[in-house]
Each structure stands twice: as C-alpha cells, then as structure tokens.
Amino acid sequence: MGTWASLDAMWDLPAEKWIFWAVLLFSWTVYLWETFLAQRQRRIYKTTTRVPPELEQIMDSETFEKSRLYQLDKSTFSFWSGLYSEVEGTFILLFGGIPYLWRLSGRFCGYVGFGPEYEIIQSLVFLLLATLFSALTGLPWSLYNTFVIEEKHGFNHQTLDFFMKDAIKKFVVTQCILLPVSSLLLYIIKIGGDYFFIYAWLFTLVVSLVLVTIYADYIAPLFDKFTPLPEGKLKQEIEVMAKNIDFPLTKVYVVEGSKRSSHSNAYFYGFFKNKRIVLFDTLLEEYSVLNKGIQEDSGMEPRNDGEGDSEEIKAKVKNKKQGCKNEEVLAVLGHELGHWKLGHTVKNIIISQMNSFLCFFLFAVLIGQKELFAAFGFYDSQPTLIGLLIIFQFIFSPYNEVLSFCLTVLSRRFEFQADAFARKLGKAKDLYSALIKLNKDNLGFPVSDWLFSMWHYSHPPLLERLQALKSAKQD
C-alpha cells in the first residue's frame, strides 16, 4: 500500500514540479551521455601508445606521444570542470539561485530609487550580477587551463598580468554590448503586441549582422594587434587566387595571436563587396615567433648559402619549426574560400535565422504559461528576461541538443566539400601537407572513437580528410 500511495502522490504533483524535475533530469542525462562519450575517447588516449601503421608516414612517434599526453590532460580537465559546472547548475536550481538573484537585483534597484515597475532596469542588474558570478566561478578553471595545461604543453604565451587585464577587458566589452542589446530586446518584447516575436527576431538579426561586420575592425583590435600583410609574393598569390574565384577581397591582415598561444587559425569576414582575410601569425612559417626563437636560441643568423649550420641546429629547426609555407597557406585559404564559394556561410546564416525565428515564435506561445515561471520559483511575477532564460535555456534544451548534433553532421559535410574545392584549385598536395603540419603544431590526436567523433567533431578526423585528398593527388 505504501508503494502505491507514493506513486499516487508522485502523479499528483503539480505541473510546475513536473517541469522542474524533467529539466533537472534531462540536464543530468546529457551530462552522463557526454561523460560516457568522453570516457570512450579517453580510453583511446590511454591505450593507443604507438603510432598506428596507417599514420607512420605522416606522424613521428615523438609528436604522437606529445599529442596523446596533451589530449589526456585536456580530457582530465574537461571531466572535472564539467562535473563542477553540472553540480553548480544543479545547486542553483535546487536552492532557488535564480529567484534569489532576481530579488537581489530588485534590492539594488530599490537603493537607487527604481521600484518593481522598472523591470528592464532590474533585468540589466540581474544580467550584470549573473555574468559577474559566472566570470568569477569560471576564473580558477580558466587560470588552471592556461597556466598549467597549456603552459605544460608549450602553448601558453601569456603572463598572469596580461591574462587578468585581458579577462577584465573582455568582461567590460561584453557588458557594453550585452546590456544595451538586452534592454532594447526586452523593450521590443514589451511593446511589440501580438507579433512581438517577429520584431524581436528582426532586431536580433540586425544586431548579429552588425556585430559580424564591426567585430574584426573595432572589437577584435581591442585584444589583438592586426597589421596588413606586407607586399610580397604571398599577398600577390592570395589576391590572384581571390580574383580567380571572384572573391571580393579588399584587405589581408596578420593577427598577432602568438602573444596568447601558439595555436593557429585563419578566417575571412565581411559582407557583399568588402571581404577581408585574417591570418594568424602562428600559421605563417616566416612570421612564427617560435621559429624566430629557434634562430635566437641557436645564436646564429640564417645563412643564405645553407652551409655552416650545425646538425644539432638543423635538427632543432626541423623538429620544432612552426607554421606553413606559402603554398600551404594558400591551400588553407583555398579551403576557407571554398566555404564562401559553395555558399556554406550563407547557408549557415539562413539555418541560424530560421532557428532563431522558430525559437522566438515558440517563446511567444509559451511565455503566458505561469507554470513555467512557478517551476523555477517565480510564483508572483513573470519577468520577461526570466522567461527568456527559462524557455531558451531549459525548456528548449532537448531541441538544442538535437539541433547541435545535426549542425555538427552538416559542418563535417561542408568541410569535405571545402577540401574538394581546394583540390579543384590544384591545392590537394599542399593542403595535404598543411593539414599534417597544423595537426602537429596544435598537437591534435589523429585517432578517435567513432561515437565520440560522430557526436562532437565539427571537422572530419584527420585521416578521413587525408584519404580523400590522397586519392585526388593520385588521380
């Protein structure tokens, strides 16, 4: 009888209790699934201690071991940081952290004469306190990742003073964007009437396009130094390649990423006839700080005749030289420009905006359900910002997981297509060697569990990309 009574009591729970426990259960289900996948991949790191036969031609045993140990350390860090994040989120929900922070925001507003009717002001205080809490609780993890893991494996180039100033600057810049945009969005939702979701969607579309347009010109330079790529053979060849595929290139920049890390990257940005290309200095062999350091450590200037250098110095340069040659940089850019030529960028924007519109529409449908607010401790009020948080972060979480997986699958397809585009430009051989170098420079581990890679990898595994390019090289 006691068991049946307990079941009856459970079924008699109010709707808000069902919503709360369903959200918490799903959160832990996702966490356990991610942990299961991570442990499968971790087993690969632990057991694959020798270079597999199919990789012997592209990776030496020393680099393979370095990448294995690096990924093991990252895996351990990810486990503990992920566990902390999940436990922290659970405690916040169980002990009413969200309604407490909302009430605290209201008290702060009251101190300066703003009552409950100033909901948007209270929402901005809530956002400021929430992001400050997130920054402070995440700081120890970020410090450990940068100054222990990245430092240990030779990637970190930051000092503690630089790191802290950078973190403060990021927080301030984020607030300067987040708070005005949020206030306008909340205002639009308040005055938009029955079709507010259309106006809210259009507003977020305009904001996202503006941010993409101004990011590299006005926001990114606050953190990194951008300099035009000097005149020379590389710039000329980039301009020729862009012209051949009708890419409306206006400028090419080199960003000083080496002051933070030795990881490398390249990207393009801009709309319509105003496209720019950005290359990390760590991607360019002749710009890499590490390569300059090798020359300084040797105590020798590079010789034009190629003679007189000791075997030790030659071996050091061979083993540690970072970045890609000009032909390989062009191949990497051929891949990136392939994303533009094949319409991948536009397709991603369309998918993103369709999803955004759907979410705002569903938000308009659900915002009137008081049970959603009551489930998270808001019994007497239904603040718009809290509604956005509850619906977008918690209620939509199953949909977001499915969407994320689908986008990961689509991204891998786009990567293969961009590789094929570079191949059509005659860059297969150079892209092949560039991928190997970039994997080595970033200590990527080339062996992966199939389920882990299927769920997480937005780029195909290295071997799959090389096999596709190798067949093209042979053809």
Tab-separated table of C-alpha atoms in Angstrom:
chain	number	residue	atom	x	y	z
A	1	MET	CA	0.000	0.000	0.000
A	2	GLY	CA	2.851	2.366	0.874
A	3	THR	CA	4.409	1.962	-2.588
A	4	TRP	CA	1.129	2.629	-4.377
A	5	ALA	CA	0.490	5.642	-2.171
A	6	SER	CA	3.906	7.040	-3.079
A	7	LEU	CA	3.184	6.553	-6.787
A	8	ASP	CA	-0.189	8.243	-6.441
A	9	ALA	CA	1.462	11.157	-4.647
A	10	MET	CA	4.036	11.440	-7.438
A	11	TRP	CA	1.355	11.510	-10.127
A	12	ASP	CA	-0.495	14.181	-8.148
A	13	LEU	CA	2.489	16.565	-8.311
A	14	PRO	CA	1.576	19.974	-9.748
A	15	ALA	CA	2.680	20.785	-13.293
A	16	GLU	CA	5.469	23.114	-12.166
A	17	LYS	CA	7.096	20.294	-10.181
A	18	TRP	CA	6.996	18.007	-13.202
A	19	ILE	CA	8.619	20.714	-15.319
A	20	PHE	CA	11.359	21.369	-12.760
A	21	TRP	CA	12.329	17.719	-12.278
A	22	ALA	CA	12.118	16.997	-16.005
A	23	VAL	CA	14.564	19.841	-16.705
A	24	LEU	CA	16.939	18.640	-13.997
A	25	LEU	CA	16.705	15.013	-15.155
A	26	PHE	CA	17.421	15.951	-18.764
A	27	SER	CA	20.403	18.060	-17.728
A	28	TRP	CA	21.961	15.126	-15.901
A	29	THR	CA	21.095	12.756	-18.739
A	30	VAL	CA	23.014	14.957	-21.180
A	31	TYR	CA	25.907	15.244	-18.730
A	32	LEU	CA	26.117	11.458	-18.273
A	33	TRP	CA	25.926	10.924	-22.041
A	34	GLU	CA	28.750	13.417	-22.604
A	35	THR	CA	30.791	11.777	-19.839
A	36	PHE	CA	30.232	8.348	-21.392
A	37	LEU	CA	31.480	9.624	-24.762
A	38	ALA	CA	34.472	11.349	-23.157
A	39	GLN	CA	35.464	8.158	-21.359
A	40	ARG	CA	35.355	6.232	-24.631
A	41	GLN	CA	37.719	8.769	-26.164
A	42	ARG	CA	39.894	8.803	-23.043
A	43	ARG	CA	40.307	5.033	-23.375
A	44	ILE	CA	41.683	5.671	-26.882
A	45	TYR	CA	44.211	8.138	-25.482
A	46	LYS	CA	45.333	5.645	-22.839
A	47	THR	CA	45.589	2.524	-24.973
A	48	THR	CA	46.882	3.909	-28.290
A	49	THR	CA	50.508	4.385	-27.272
A	50	ARG	CA	52.137	3.570	-30.626
A	51	VAL	CA	51.711	5.244	-33.980
A	52	PRO	CA	49.224	3.140	-35.983
A	53	PRO	CA	50.659	1.745	-39.254
A	54	GLU	CA	48.419	3.962	-41.391
A	55	LEU	CA	49.867	7.058	-39.664
A	56	GLU	CA	53.565	6.176	-39.748
A	57	GLN	CA	54.145	8.150	-42.944
A	58	ILE	CA	52.657	11.368	-41.574
A	59	MET	CA	53.460	11.434	-37.846
A	60	ASP	CA	56.606	10.628	-35.880
A	61	SER	CA	56.439	8.822	-32.548
A	62	GLU	CA	57.602	11.856	-30.527
A	63	THR	CA	54.804	14.110	-31.832
A	64	PHE	CA	52.287	11.293	-31.432
A	65	GLU	CA	53.228	10.853	-27.763
A	66	LYS	CA	53.144	14.614	-27.115
A	67	SER	CA	49.670	14.906	-28.611
A	68	ARG	CA	48.471	11.855	-26.669
A	69	LEU	CA	49.614	13.310	-23.338
A	70	TYR	CA	48.196	16.745	-24.198
A	71	GLN	CA	44.784	15.312	-25.012
A	72	LEU	CA	44.860	13.165	-21.867
A	73	ASP	CA	45.453	16.254	-19.738
A	74	LYS	CA	42.672	18.114	-21.551
A	75	SER	CA	40.356	15.147	-21.031
A	76	THR	CA	41.026	15.093	-17.284
A	77	PHE	CA	40.458	18.843	-17.042
A	78	SER	CA	37.245	18.584	-19.050
A	79	PHE	CA	35.907	15.865	-16.738
A	80	TRP	CA	36.417	17.856	-13.534
A	81	SER	CA	35.322	21.214	-14.961
A	82	GLY	CA	32.252	19.576	-16.490
A	83	LEU	CA	31.356	17.887	-13.205
A	84	TYR	CA	31.743	21.163	-11.320
A	85	SER	CA	29.579	23.001	-13.854
A	86	GLU	CA	26.808	20.395	-13.617
A	87	VAL	CA	26.841	20.317	-9.805
A	88	GLU	CA	26.889	24.118	-9.651
A	89	GLY	CA	23.917	24.344	-12.026
A	90	THR	CA	22.014	21.738	-10.016
A	91	PHE	CA	22.597	23.582	-6.735
A	92	ILE	CA	21.465	26.862	-8.316
A	93	LEU	CA	18.190	25.225	-9.387
A	94	LEU	CA	17.586	23.249	-6.186
A	95	PHE	CA	18.250	26.146	-3.834
A	96	GLY	CA	16.483	28.842	-5.824
A	97	GLY	CA	19.539	30.698	-7.064
A	98	ILE	CA	17.715	32.337	-9.971
A	99	PRO	CA	14.818	33.881	-7.963
A	100	TYR	CA	17.306	34.887	-5.246
A	101	LEU	CA	19.450	36.768	-7.749
A	102	TRP	CA	16.324	38.422	-9.172
A	103	ARG	CA	15.272	39.607	-5.701
A	104	LEU	CA	18.825	40.815	-5.023
A	105	SER	CA	18.722	42.775	-8.276
A	106	GLY	CA	15.453	44.326	-7.158
A	107	ARG	CA	17.004	45.401	-3.852
A	108	PHE	CA	19.928	47.047	-5.663
A	109	CYS	CA	17.469	48.903	-7.876
A	110	GLY	CA	15.476	49.956	-4.811
A	111	TYR	CA	18.573	51.504	-3.260
A	112	VAL	CA	18.781	53.978	-6.156
A	113	GLY	CA	15.063	54.663	-6.396
A	114	PHE	CA	13.905	52.200	-9.056
A	115	GLY	CA	10.846	50.204	-7.988
A	116	PRO	CA	9.413	46.918	-9.350
A	117	GLU	CA	7.808	48.789	-12.266
A	118	TYR	CA	11.313	49.325	-13.723
A	119	GLU	CA	11.593	45.724	-14.855
A	120	ILE	CA	14.107	46.386	-17.634
A	121	ILE	CA	16.485	48.151	-15.213
A	122	GLN	CA	16.192	45.224	-12.794
A	123	SER	CA	16.809	42.814	-15.678
A	124	LEU	CA	20.049	44.581	-16.577
A	125	VAL	CA	21.243	44.420	-12.959
A	126	PHE	CA	20.349	40.716	-12.956
A	127	LEU	CA	22.380	40.160	-16.137
A	128	LEU	CA	25.347	42.059	-14.724
A	129	LEU	CA	25.326	40.047	-11.481
A	130	ALA	CA	24.812	36.730	-13.302
A	131	THR	CA	27.678	37.305	-15.742
A	132	LEU	CA	29.899	38.517	-12.902
A	133	PHE	CA	29.146	35.347	-10.927
A	134	SER	CA	29.868	33.222	-13.993
A	135	ALA	CA	33.167	35.042	-14.647
A	136	LEU	CA	34.354	34.677	-11.047
A	137	THR	CA	33.435	30.993	-10.707
A	138	GLY	CA	34.991	30.225	-14.094
A	139	LEU	CA	38.207	32.149	-13.411
A	140	PRO	CA	40.045	29.402	-11.445
A	141	TRP	CA	39.294	26.883	-14.206
A	142	SER	CA	40.486	29.277	-16.884
A	143	LEU	CA	43.681	30.003	-14.932
A	144	TYR	CA	44.413	26.305	-14.496
A	145	ASN	CA	43.752	25.555	-18.147
A	146	THR	CA	46.015	28.390	-19.330
A	147	PHE	CA	48.880	28.316	-16.831
A	148	VAL	CA	49.018	24.601	-16.091
A	149	ILE	CA	47.787	22.590	-19.081
A	150	GLU	CA	48.571	24.981	-21.949
A	151	GLU	CA	51.816	26.044	-20.256
A	152	LYS	CA	52.905	22.455	-19.673
A	153	HIS	CA	52.479	21.585	-23.346
A	154	GLY	CA	54.139	24.715	-24.705
A	155	PHE	CA	51.108	26.634	-25.995
A	156	ASN	CA	50.666	29.439	-23.466
A	157	HIS	CA	52.468	32.725	-24.141
A	158	GLN	CA	50.567	34.874	-21.638
A	159	THR	CA	51.776	36.326	-18.362
A	160	LEU	CA	49.431	36.406	-15.384
A	161	ASP	CA	49.250	40.204	-15.584
A	162	PHE	CA	48.310	40.059	-19.280
A	163	PHE	CA	45.740	37.317	-18.611
A	164	MET	CA	43.975	39.265	-15.839
A	165	LYS	CA	43.915	42.541	-17.781
A	166	ASP	CA	42.570	40.658	-20.784
A	167	ALA	CA	39.846	38.977	-18.686
A	168	ILE	CA	38.739	42.330	-17.237
A	169	LYS	CA	38.722	43.909	-20.693
A	170	LYS	CA	36.627	41.037	-22.098
A	171	PHE	CA	34.130	41.386	-19.254
A	172	VAL	CA	33.773	45.146	-19.767
A	173	VAL	CA	33.408	44.876	-23.553
A	174	THR	CA	30.850	42.087	-23.130
A	175	GLN	CA	28.760	44.247	-20.793
A	176	CYS	CA	28.982	47.207	-23.166
A	177	ILE	CA	27.365	45.049	-25.855
A	178	LEU	CA	25.134	42.761	-23.771
A	179	LEU	CA	23.347	45.340	-21.624
A	180	PRO	CA	22.219	47.807	-24.346
A	181	VAL	CA	21.196	44.986	-26.708
A	182	SER	CA	19.280	43.187	-23.942
A	183	SER	CA	17.486	46.357	-22.855
A	184	LEU	CA	16.326	47.054	-26.421
A	185	LEU	CA	15.237	43.437	-26.925
A	186	LEU	CA	13.202	43.472	-23.703
A	187	TYR	CA	11.647	46.800	-24.697
A	188	ILE	CA	10.665	45.422	-28.120
A	189	ILE	CA	9.053	42.374	-26.489
A	190	LYS	CA	7.175	44.636	-24.062
A	191	ILE	CA	5.700	46.984	-26.690
A	192	GLY	CA	5.533	44.592	-29.681
A	193	GLY	CA	1.983	43.371	-29.137
A	194	ASP	CA	0.818	40.043	-30.556
A	195	TYR	CA	3.570	39.966	-33.178
A	196	PHE	CA	6.454	40.910	-30.910
A	197	PHE	CA	8.284	37.705	-31.846
A	198	ILE	CA	8.710	38.964	-35.431
A	199	TYR	CA	10.137	42.299	-34.283
A	200	ALA	CA	12.394	40.562	-31.725
A	201	TRP	CA	13.713	38.213	-34.393
A	202	LEU	CA	14.370	41.068	-36.835
A	203	PHE	CA	16.166	43.001	-34.108
A	204	THR	CA	18.470	40.081	-33.234
A	205	LEU	CA	19.120	39.545	-36.971
A	206	VAL	CA	20.234	43.161	-37.404
A	207	VAL	CA	22.376	43.022	-34.244
A	208	SER	CA	24.113	39.806	-35.349
A	209	LEU	CA	24.869	41.247	-38.818
A	210	VAL	CA	26.201	44.481	-37.313
A	211	LEU	CA	28.412	42.601	-34.848
A	212	VAL	CA	29.819	40.379	-37.602
A	213	THR	CA	30.551	43.500	-39.660
A	214	ILE	CA	32.286	45.514	-36.939
A	215	TYR	CA	33.920	42.698	-34.938
A	216	ALA	CA	37.256	42.454	-36.729
A	217	ASP	CA	37.562	46.224	-37.312
A	218	TYR	CA	36.537	47.582	-33.924
A	219	ILE	CA	36.206	44.809	-31.314
A	220	ALA	CA	38.975	42.297	-32.063
A	221	PRO	CA	41.700	45.035	-32.248
A	222	LEU	CA	40.931	45.839	-28.607
A	223	PHE	CA	42.504	42.477	-27.750
A	224	ASP	CA	44.938	41.658	-30.564
A	225	LYS	CA	47.160	43.581	-32.945
A	226	PHE	CA	46.104	43.453	-36.610
A	227	THR	CA	48.591	44.527	-39.269
A	228	PRO	CA	48.213	44.454	-43.071
A	229	LEU	CA	50.062	41.593	-44.726
A	230	PRO	CA	53.193	43.197	-46.273
A	231	GLU	CA	53.547	43.399	-50.013
A	232	GLY	CA	55.247	40.316	-51.392
A	233	LYS	CA	54.764	37.016	-53.130
A	234	LEU	CA	52.270	35.602	-50.595
A	235	LYS	CA	49.977	38.622	-50.772
A	236	GLN	CA	50.136	38.669	-54.567
A	237	GLU	CA	49.231	34.987	-54.787
A	238	ILE	CA	46.348	35.438	-52.322
A	239	GLU	CA	44.985	38.309	-54.425
A	240	VAL	CA	45.320	36.263	-57.630
A	241	MET	CA	43.511	33.275	-56.102
A	242	ALA	CA	40.733	35.533	-54.771
A	243	LYS	CA	40.319	37.156	-58.181
A	244	ASN	CA	40.177	33.787	-59.946
A	245	ILE	CA	37.176	32.697	-57.864
A	246	ASP	CA	35.546	36.170	-57.829
A	247	PHE	CA	36.084	36.642	-54.099
A	248	PRO	CA	35.774	40.425	-53.450
A	249	LEU	CA	38.912	40.730	-51.333
A	250	THR	CA	39.756	44.201	-50.022
A	251	LYS	CA	42.378	43.593	-47.315
A	252	VAL	CA	44.577	40.853	-45.847
A	253	TYR	CA	45.582	41.080	-42.190
A	254	VAL	CA	48.001	39.230	-39.933
A	255	VAL	CA	46.835	38.989	-36.315
A	256	GLU	CA	49.353	38.657	-33.508
A	257	GLY	CA	47.860	35.518	-31.980
A	258	SER	CA	51.274	34.385	-30.753
A	259	LYS	CA	51.150	36.713	-27.741
A	260	ARG	CA	48.432	34.443	-26.329
A	261	SER	CA	49.059	30.988	-27.713
A	262	SER	CA	50.900	29.053	-30.405
A	263	HIS	CA	47.628	27.624	-31.758
A	264	SER	CA	46.976	28.771	-35.343
A	265	ASN	CA	43.968	29.740	-37.449
A	266	ALA	CA	42.698	31.701	-40.476
A	267	TYR	CA	39.312	33.161	-41.369
A	268	PHE	CA	37.535	35.691	-43.569
A	269	TYR	CA	34.755	38.131	-42.749
A	270	GLY	CA	32.676	40.931	-44.226
A	271	PHE	CA	29.586	41.296	-46.365
A	272	PHE	CA	28.967	41.902	-50.045
A	273	LYS	CA	31.962	43.536	-51.802
A	274	ASN	CA	34.013	44.157	-48.666
A	275	LYS	CA	35.690	40.884	-47.717
A	276	ARG	CA	38.827	40.655	-45.579
A	277	ILE	CA	41.116	37.718	-44.796
A	278	VAL	CA	42.799	37.306	-41.412
A	279	LEU	CA	45.830	35.050	-40.926
A	280	PHE	CA	47.253	34.191	-37.515
A	281	ASP	CA	50.997	34.849	-37.351
A	282	THR	CA	51.386	31.320	-35.964
A	283	LEU	CA	50.020	29.971	-39.260
A	284	LEU	CA	52.773	31.627	-41.280
A	285	GLU	CA	56.154	29.946	-41.120
A	286	GLU	CA	58.039	33.184	-41.766
A	287	TYR	CA	56.060	35.077	-39.085
A	288	SER	CA	56.015	32.477	-36.322
A	289	VAL	CA	57.568	33.678	-33.074
A	290	LEU	CA	58.623	30.116	-32.312
A	291	ASN	CA	60.698	29.953	-35.498
A	292	LYS	CA	62.375	33.258	-34.623
A	293	GLY	CA	63.063	31.867	-31.172
A	294	ILE	CA	64.802	28.879	-32.719
A	295	GLN	CA	67.202	31.167	-34.547
A	296	GLU	CA	67.834	33.214	-31.406
A	297	ASP	CA	68.409	30.090	-29.296
A	298	SER	CA	70.951	28.854	-31.831
A	299	GLY	CA	72.825	32.146	-31.593
A	300	MET	CA	73.090	32.270	-35.372
A	301	GLU	CA	71.586	34.306	-38.167
A	302	PRO	CA	70.160	32.270	-41.036
A	303	ARG	CA	72.662	31.864	-43.870
A	304	ASN	CA	71.807	32.254	-47.497
A	305	ASP	CA	74.243	29.599	-48.654
A	306	GLY	CA	72.713	26.909	-46.438
A	307	GLU	CA	76.134	25.900	-45.146
A	308	GLY	CA	77.852	26.085	-41.786
A	309	ASP	CA	74.849	25.301	-39.561
A	310	SER	CA	75.472	22.509	-37.118
A	311	GLU	CA	73.494	19.269	-37.402
A	312	GLU	CA	72.056	19.988	-33.940
A	313	ILE	CA	70.606	23.310	-35.065
A	314	LYS	CA	69.235	21.797	-38.273
A	315	ALA	CA	67.565	19.036	-36.302
A	316	LYS	CA	66.081	21.564	-33.871
A	317	VAL	CA	64.610	23.617	-36.699
A	318	LYS	CA	63.283	20.517	-38.405
A	319	ASN	CA	61.564	19.226	-35.299
A	320	LYS	CA	60.197	22.479	-33.880
A	321	LYS	CA	59.598	24.759	-36.844
A	322	GLN	CA	56.024	26.001	-36.742
A	323	GLY	CA	53.594	27.187	-39.355
A	324	CYS	CA	53.058	26.579	-43.054
A	325	LYS	CA	54.951	27.518	-46.170
A	326	ASN	CA	53.366	29.998	-48.562
A	327	GLU	CA	52.000	27.254	-50.833
A	328	GLU	CA	50.405	25.544	-47.839
A	329	VAL	CA	48.926	28.819	-46.564
A	330	LEU	CA	47.345	29.298	-49.999
A	331	ALA	CA	45.918	25.793	-49.815
A	332	VAL	CA	44.396	26.506	-46.396
A	333	LEU	CA	42.895	29.730	-47.768
A	334	GLY	CA	41.630	27.795	-50.783
A	335	HIS	CA	39.714	25.610	-48.320
A	336	GLU	CA	38.361	28.628	-46.411
A	337	LEU	CA	37.342	30.466	-49.565
A	338	GLY	CA	35.653	27.254	-50.687
A	339	HIS	CA	33.191	27.738	-47.834
A	340	TRP	CA	32.301	31.127	-49.336
A	341	LYS	CA	32.178	29.983	-52.974
A	342	LEU	CA	29.992	26.980	-52.136
A	343	GLY	CA	27.579	29.112	-50.133
A	344	HIS	CA	28.299	27.490	-46.768
A	345	THR	CA	28.429	30.839	-44.970
A	346	VAL	CA	25.054	31.922	-46.364
A	347	LYS	CA	23.515	28.536	-45.628
A	348	ASN	CA	24.700	28.693	-42.011
A	349	ILE	CA	23.230	32.191	-41.626
A	350	ILE	CA	19.898	31.023	-43.077
A	351	ILE	CA	19.777	27.997	-40.770
A	352	SER	CA	20.684	30.149	-37.783
A	353	GLN	CA	17.969	32.706	-38.558
A	354	MET	CA	15.310	30.067	-39.232
A	355	ASN	CA	16.134	28.560	-35.857
A	356	SER	CA	16.063	31.987	-34.204
A	357	PHE	CA	12.646	32.769	-35.681
A	358	LEU	CA	11.267	29.386	-34.578
A	359	CYS	CA	12.558	29.894	-31.049
A	360	PHE	CA	11.026	33.367	-30.745
A	361	PHE	CA	7.722	32.049	-32.106
A	362	LEU	CA	7.653	29.208	-29.582
A	363	PHE	CA	8.678	31.668	-26.883
A	364	ALA	CA	5.605	33.760	-27.777
A	365	VAL	CA	3.452	30.637	-27.432
A	366	LEU	CA	4.917	29.604	-24.062
A	367	ILE	CA	5.541	32.931	-22.308
A	368	GLY	CA	1.994	33.050	-20.954
A	369	GLN	CA	2.310	29.721	-19.119
A	370	LYS	CA	2.635	30.662	-15.450
A	371	GLU	CA	3.628	27.079	-14.573
A	372	LEU	CA	6.968	27.611	-16.334
A	373	PHE	CA	7.793	30.527	-14.043
A	374	ALA	CA	6.468	28.763	-10.937
A	375	ALA	CA	8.671	25.744	-11.732
A	376	PHE	CA	11.744	27.921	-11.117
A	377	GLY	CA	10.480	29.828	-8.089
A	378	PHE	CA	8.656	32.772	-9.696
A	379	TYR	CA	5.159	32.494	-8.235
A	380	ASP	CA	4.110	36.145	-8.093
A	381	SER	CA	5.777	37.657	-11.142
A	382	GLN	CA	6.733	36.660	-14.673
A	383	PRO	CA	9.695	38.852	-15.726
A	384	THR	CA	10.378	38.778	-19.474
A	385	LEU	CA	14.114	38.207	-19.045
A	386	ILE	CA	13.454	35.226	-16.750
A	387	GLY	CA	11.024	33.876	-19.327
A	388	LEU	CA	13.734	34.091	-21.991
A	389	LEU	CA	16.175	32.301	-19.687
A	390	ILE	CA	13.752	29.532	-18.719
A	391	ILE	CA	12.429	28.833	-22.204
A	392	PHE	CA	15.604	29.250	-24.273
A	393	GLN	CA	18.000	27.549	-21.839
A	394	PHE	CA	15.874	24.942	-20.064
A	395	ILE	CA	12.688	24.169	-21.997
A	396	PHE	CA	14.420	24.164	-25.392
A	397	SER	CA	17.383	22.076	-24.169
A	398	PRO	CA	16.257	18.766	-25.823
A	399	TYR	CA	15.684	20.586	-29.113
A	400	ASN	CA	19.057	22.350	-28.777
A	401	GLU	CA	20.868	19.023	-28.328
A	402	VAL	CA	19.292	17.555	-31.465
A	403	LEU	CA	19.971	20.734	-33.448
A	404	SER	CA	23.594	20.812	-32.292
A	405	PHE	CA	24.159	17.244	-33.485
A	406	CYS	CA	22.553	17.962	-36.865
A	407	LEU	CA	24.719	21.052	-37.332
A	408	THR	CA	27.819	19.031	-36.440
A	409	VAL	CA	26.957	16.498	-39.148
A	410	LEU	CA	26.324	19.305	-41.644
A	411	SER	CA	29.601	21.005	-40.703
A	412	ARG	CA	31.596	17.841	-41.461
A	413	ARG	CA	29.906	17.635	-44.848
A	414	PHE	CA	30.821	21.257	-45.551
A	415	GLU	CA	34.457	20.588	-44.575
A	416	PHE	CA	34.757	17.738	-47.079
A	417	GLN	CA	33.223	19.976	-49.761
A	418	ALA	CA	35.664	22.810	-48.968
A	419	ASP	CA	38.574	20.346	-49.187
A	420	ALA	CA	37.263	19.213	-52.568
A	421	PHE	CA	37.090	22.853	-53.696
A	422	ALA	CA	40.741	23.404	-52.731
A	423	ARG	CA	41.549	20.220	-54.626
A	424	LYS	CA	39.897	21.615	-57.773
A	425	LEU	CA	42.134	24.670	-57.430
A	426	GLY	CA	45.115	22.318	-57.679
A	427	LYS	CA	45.939	22.594	-53.968
A	428	ALA	CA	45.458	18.949	-52.947
A	429	LYS	CA	49.150	18.237	-52.326
A	430	ASP	CA	49.744	21.457	-50.374
A	431	LEU	CA	46.538	21.098	-48.343
A	432	TYR	CA	47.554	17.522	-47.521
A	433	SER	CA	50.877	18.680	-46.050
A	434	ALA	CA	49.283	21.729	-44.409
A	435	LEU	CA	46.735	19.586	-42.536
A	436	ILE	CA	49.561	17.389	-41.237
A	437	LYS	CA	51.564	20.426	-40.091
A	438	LEU	CA	48.570	22.103	-38.424
A	439	ASN	CA	47.711	18.877	-36.636
A	440	LYS	CA	51.303	18.640	-35.417
A	441	ASP	CA	51.523	22.298	-34.372
A	442	ASN	CA	48.254	22.052	-32.412
A	443	LEU	CA	49.047	18.580	-31.012
A	444	GLY	CA	45.863	17.097	-32.411
A	445	PHE	CA	45.496	13.377	-31.711
A	446	PRO	CA	44.692	11.631	-35.001
A	447	VAL	CA	42.928	8.571	-33.516
A	448	SER	CA	39.358	8.915	-32.284
A	449	ASP	CA	36.487	6.827	-31.021
A	450	TRP	CA	33.827	6.659	-33.730
A	451	LEU	CA	30.924	7.574	-31.442
A	452	PHE	CA	32.801	10.460	-29.802
A	453	SER	CA	33.873	11.913	-33.148
A	454	MET	CA	30.395	11.463	-34.655
A	455	TRP	CA	28.815	13.435	-31.813
A	456	HIS	CA	31.466	16.124	-31.276
A	457	TYR	CA	33.716	16.668	-34.293
A	458	SER	CA	32.619	19.582	-36.470
A	459	HIS	CA	35.604	18.734	-38.712
A	460	PRO	CA	36.203	15.227	-40.104
A	461	PRO	CA	39.021	13.245	-38.454
A	462	LEU	CA	42.435	13.947	-39.964
A	463	LEU	CA	42.810	10.521	-41.569
A	464	GLU	CA	39.492	10.786	-43.416
A	465	ARG	CA	40.425	14.171	-44.849
A	466	LEU	CA	43.882	12.970	-45.865
A	467	GLN	CA	42.495	9.855	-47.543
A	468	ALA	CA	40.121	11.991	-49.631
A	469	LEU	CA	42.974	14.299	-50.634
A	470	LYS	CA	45.357	11.397	-51.252
A	471	SER	CA	43.037	9.848	-53.795
A	472	ALA	CA	42.874	13.234	-55.515
A	473	LYS	CA	46.683	13.506	-55.510
A	474	GLN	CA	46.949	10.077	-57.114
A	475	ASP	CA	44.341	10.992	-59.716
